Amino acid sequence: MHIHFGNRLREFRHLNGLTQQELATQVGVSAVFTSKSERGLKLRSLDRLLKMAKVLRISPAWLLCDSIACTKTPAEFLQLISEMPRQKRL
C-alpha cells in the first residue's frame, strides 16, 4: 500500500473532524484498521475504500491519487466542494 493513501486518508479524516475510532465506526472496521491504513500498513478492499470515501465526502480517486497526479491539497479540495451547489457535489 502506498503511504500517499494513508497521508491523504489522515488529512481528509482531520478535515472532517473525525477521530480514527469515529471513522472506523462509520466504515464498519476497527480503529486499529484505520490506524494501519493511515500508516500504509493495511491492505484496503474496494468496499472499505468506497465506504471511507463516502464518510469523508470525497471521491475514492482522491484517496488513491499520488502526490504527482493531485494538484489540490485536501483542504483546497474540500473548499472547492463546499462552494459547489449541493446537487453537483454527488
XYZ file of N, CA, C and O in Angstrom:
360
model
N 0.866 -1.175 0.000
C 0.000 0.000 0.000
C 0.912 1.238 0.000
O 1.923 1.276 0.663
N 0.513 2.220 -0.716
C 1.301 3.448 -0.787
C 1.019 4.340 0.414
O -0.107 4.470 0.857
N 2.066 4.972 0.903
C 1.920 5.878 2.043
C 1.088 7.101 1.658
O 0.438 7.698 2.498
N 1.069 7.442 0.359
C 0.258 8.590 -0.067
C -1.211 8.385 0.306
O -1.881 9.305 0.731
N -1.693 7.156 0.139
C -3.073 6.852 0.514
C -3.291 7.158 1.990
O -4.249 7.821 2.366
N -2.395 6.669 2.830
C -2.521 6.876 4.269
C -2.480 8.343 4.652
O -3.256 8.799 5.494
N -1.580 9.073 4.046
C -1.486 10.511 4.336
C -2.758 11.244 3.935
O -3.261 12.092 4.670
N -3.278 10.911 2.769
C -4.497 11.580 2.297
C -5.690 11.173 3.163
O -6.522 12.005 3.497
N -5.751 9.900 3.542
C -6.820 9.445 4.421
C -6.794 10.219 5.731
O -7.818 10.722 6.197
N -5.620 10.353 6.328
C -5.477 11.084 7.592
C -5.886 12.553 7.423
O -6.618 13.109 8.251
N -5.430 13.177 6.341
C -5.763 14.589 6.117
C -7.268 14.800 5.982
O -7.833 15.711 6.591
N -7.923 13.966 5.177
C -9.366 14.108 4.997
C -10.125 13.787 6.282
O -11.135 14.399 6.585
N -9.625 12.808 7.049
C -10.266 12.486 8.327
C -10.181 13.693 9.263
O -11.175 14.084 9.874
N -9.009 14.305 9.344
C -8.853 15.505 10.188
C -9.746 16.645 9.713
O -10.365 17.335 10.529
N -9.802 16.857 8.404
C -10.626 17.938 7.862
C -12.105 17.724 8.141
O -12.871 18.682 8.204
N -12.508 16.477 8.310
C -13.897 16.165 8.636
C -14.127 16.115 10.147
O -15.231 15.815 10.593
N -13.085 16.396 10.922
C -13.213 16.438 12.377
C -13.490 15.085 13.012
O -14.155 15.016 14.041
N -12.985 14.018 12.403
C -13.234 12.677 12.909
C -11.998 12.089 13.569
O -10.873 12.323 13.108
N -12.208 11.322 14.611
C -11.126 10.538 15.194
C -11.007 9.242 14.392
O -11.897 8.903 13.597
N -9.929 8.511 14.626
C -9.796 7.210 13.953
C -10.952 6.305 14.348
O -11.492 5.585 13.511
N -11.349 6.339 15.614
C -12.445 5.496 16.085
C -13.764 5.880 15.423
O -14.539 5.022 15.020
N -14.026 7.181 15.295
C -15.272 7.631 14.666
C -15.340 7.204 13.205
O -16.385 6.730 12.735
N -14.232 7.361 12.483
C -14.207 6.917 11.083
C -14.398 5.409 11.017
O -15.192 4.911 10.217
N -13.699 4.692 11.872
C -13.805 3.231 11.888
C -15.239 2.780 12.133
O -15.739 1.881 11.445
N -15.898 3.391 13.093
C -17.273 3.020 13.415
C -18.186 3.246 12.221
O -19.017 2.385 11.886
N -18.039 4.379 11.536
C -18.896 4.684 10.398
C -18.617 3.787 9.190
O -19.505 3.516 8.389
N -17.373 3.322 9.069
C -16.999 2.454 7.950
C -17.300 0.992 8.266
O -17.511 0.191 7.363
N -17.319 0.652 9.557
C -17.562 -0.726 9.956
C -16.290 -1.538 10.110
O -16.270 -2.740 9.850
N -15.217 -0.853 10.506
C -13.934 -1.516 10.753
C -13.449 -1.120 12.138
O -14.080 -0.317 12.818
N -12.309 -1.644 12.545
C -11.751 -1.291 13.852
C -10.883 -0.042 13.740
O -10.412 0.315 12.659
N -10.659 0.607 14.877
C -9.760 1.760 14.910
C -8.338 1.323 14.548
O -7.577 2.092 13.956
N -7.986 0.095 14.890
C -6.667 -0.441 14.528
C -6.532 -0.507 13.004
O -5.489 -0.151 12.449
N -7.598 -0.933 12.321
C -7.582 -0.972 10.855
C -7.362 0.431 10.294
O -6.558 0.627 9.380
N -8.081 1.410 10.846
C -7.937 2.794 10.382
C -6.509 3.287 10.610
O -5.904 3.892 9.727
N -5.973 3.010 11.783
C -4.603 3.418 12.100
C -3.601 2.791 11.136
O -2.721 3.483 10.602
N -3.742 1.504 10.888
C -2.832 0.828 9.963
C -2.991 1.346 8.536
O -2.010 1.465 7.802
N -4.212 1.670 8.149
C -4.444 2.232 6.819
C -3.737 3.572 6.678
O -3.130 3.859 5.639
N -3.802 4.395 7.712
C -3.156 5.712 7.663
C -1.633 5.598 7.645
O -0.957 6.484 7.143
N -1.104 4.520 8.190
C 0.350 4.315 8.195
C 0.820 3.512 6.987
O 2.009 3.236 6.849
N -0.109 3.137 6.117
C 0.258 2.411 4.917
C 0.569 0.947 5.154
O 1.251 0.323 4.351
N 0.063 0.384 6.246
C 0.387 -0.991 6.597
C -0.713 -1.990 6.285
O -0.469 -3.182 6.250
N -1.920 -1.536 6.104
C -3.065 -2.438 5.955
C -3.579 -2.376 4.526
O -3.761 -1.299 3.968
N -3.827 -3.538 3.949
C -4.416 -3.567 2.616
C -5.875 -3.162 2.699
O -6.582 -3.525 3.627
N -6.310 -2.414 1.741
C -7.698 -1.956 1.724
C -8.485 -2.753 0.684
O -7.951 -3.145 -0.331
N -9.737 -2.945 0.954
C -10.616 -3.572 -0.030
C -11.378 -2.456 -0.734
O -11.499 -1.343 -0.218
N -11.890 -2.746 -1.901
C -12.658 -1.754 -2.643
C -13.870 -1.311 -1.835
O -14.178 -0.122 -1.764
N -14.530 -2.273 -1.187
C -15.700 -1.949 -0.379
C -15.344 -0.969 0.742
O -16.039 0.021 0.954
N -14.264 -1.223 1.424
C -13.846 -0.331 2.520
C -13.413 1.021 1.989
O -13.681 2.047 2.591
N -12.720 1.016 0.862
C -12.305 2.271 0.241
C -13.520 3.126 -0.098
O -13.560 4.325 0.201
N -14.546 2.509 -0.689
C -15.756 3.244 -1.051
C -16.481 3.774 0.186
O -16.967 4.904 0.190
N -16.528 2.971 1.252
C -17.172 3.424 2.484
C -16.409 4.581 3.111
O -17.008 5.553 3.577
N -15.075 4.496 3.128
C -14.273 5.587 3.684
C -14.497 6.873 2.903
O -14.690 7.940 3.483
N -14.480 6.764 1.587
C -14.690 7.942 0.747
C -16.062 8.550 0.992
O -16.205 9.773 1.082
N -17.075 7.712 1.144
C -18.432 8.217 1.388
C -18.498 8.951 2.730
O -19.060 10.043 2.813
N -17.932 8.368 3.764
C -17.932 9.003 5.083
C -17.178 10.328 5.037
O -17.595 11.321 5.645
N -16.075 10.364 4.293
C -15.258 11.574 4.213
C -15.769 12.576 3.174
O -15.198 13.635 3.000
N -16.852 12.219 2.459
C -17.490 13.091 1.478
C -16.570 13.455 0.314
O -16.492 14.611 -0.102
N -15.838 12.443 -0.182
C -14.913 12.666 -1.291
C -15.016 11.525 -2.288
O -15.569 10.480 -1.996
N -14.455 11.725 -3.447
C -14.346 10.669 -4.440
C -13.243 9.712 -4.007
O -12.205 10.148 -3.502
N -13.425 8.407 -4.217
C -12.347 7.463 -3.901
C -11.043 7.809 -4.625
O -9.963 7.533 -4.127
N -11.143 8.434 -5.772
C -9.947 8.817 -6.531
C -9.043 9.736 -5.725
O -7.821 9.685 -5.862
N -9.622 10.565 -4.868
C -8.811 11.484 -4.063
C -7.981 10.746 -3.034
O -6.927 11.218 -2.638
N -8.425 9.595 -2.590
C -7.619 8.804 -1.671
C -6.534 8.029 -2.412
O -5.467 7.775 -1.872
N -6.816 7.680 -3.654
C -5.897 6.832 -4.406
C -4.835 7.590 -5.190
O -3.795 7.025 -5.503
N -5.077 8.829 -5.530
C -4.115 9.544 -6.376
C -2.820 9.800 -5.612
O -2.809 9.920 -4.398
N -1.737 9.853 -6.352
C -0.459 10.121 -5.699
C -0.168 11.617 -5.724
O -0.899 12.411 -6.297
N 0.910 12.007 -5.089
C 1.200 13.435 -4.932
C 1.479 14.123 -6.263
O 1.331 15.327 -6.380
N 1.897 13.393 -7.266
C 2.164 13.990 -8.577
C 0.860 14.230 -9.327
O 0.664 15.262 -9.950
N -0.067 13.291 -9.242
C -1.319 13.380 -10.002
C -2.289 14.396 -9.417
O -3.109 14.946 -10.127
N -2.227 14.633 -8.127
C -3.177 15.539 -7.472
C -2.622 16.955 -7.449
O -1.501 17.170 -7.023
N -3.413 17.869 -7.899
C -2.956 19.254 -7.936
C -3.518 20.088 -6.794
O -3.103 21.214 -6.603
N -4.462 19.550 -6.047
C -5.070 20.277 -4.929
C -4.805 19.530 -3.631
O -4.796 18.305 -3.605
N -4.602 20.277 -2.567
C -4.485 19.651 -1.257
C -5.876 19.256 -0.792
O -6.886 19.762 -1.312
N -5.976 18.365 0.195
C -7.300 18.025 0.715
C -8.099 19.245 1.170
O -9.294 19.335 0.913
N -7.453 20.197 1.821
C -8.163 21.402 2.271
C -8.688 22.205 1.084
O -9.822 22.690 1.100
N -7.872 22.352 0.033
C -8.315 23.066 -1.168
C -9.469 22.328 -1.837
O -10.422 22.948 -2.301
N -9.378 21.005 -1.872
C -10.432 20.198 -2.464
C -11.748 20.389 -1.720
O -12.788 20.616 -2.325
N -11.719 20.311 -0.394
C -12.951 20.483 0.380
C -13.508 21.890 0.244
O -14.722 22.083 0.256
N -12.645 22.879 0.096
C -13.106 24.253 -0.130
C -13.854 24.339 -1.457
O -14.919 24.942 -1.539
N -13.308 23.710 -2.491
C -13.986 23.705 -3.791
C -15.346 23.014 -3.696
O -16.333 23.496 -4.245
N -15.396 21.886 -2.992
C -16.653 21.154 -2.827
C -17.673 22.009 -2.091
O -18.840 22.063 -2.471
N -17.255 22.694 -1.043
C -18.201 23.496 -0.256
C -18.767 24.659 -1.060
O -19.857 25.141 -0.774
N -18.049 25.103 -2.071
C -18.509 26.214 -2.901
C -19.436 25.764 -4.032
O -20.083 26.588 -4.664
N -19.506 24.460 -4.284
C -20.357 23.948 -5.355
C -21.812 23.883 -4.904
O -22.089 23.646 -3.731
N -22.749 24.074 -5.835
C -24.152 23.850 -5.491
C -24.339 22.393 -5.039
O -23.696 21.491 -5.566
N -25.178 22.168 -4.054
C -25.339 20.835 -3.455
C -25.613 19.735 -4.485
O -25.066 18.656 -4.394
N -26.442 19.980 -5.491
C -26.807 18.951 -6.450
C -25.619 18.516 -7.313
O -25.636 17.441 -7.892
N -24.577 19.320 -7.409
C -23.412 18.949 -8.222
C -22.339 18.219 -7.420
O -21.359 17.774 -7.977
N -22.501 18.124 -6.116
C -21.480 17.510 -5.277
C -21.402 15.995 -5.431
O -20.398 15.404 -5.163
N -22.491 15.365 -5.812
C -22.511 13.908 -5.867
C -22.090 13.359 -7.164
O -21.826 13.574 -8.120
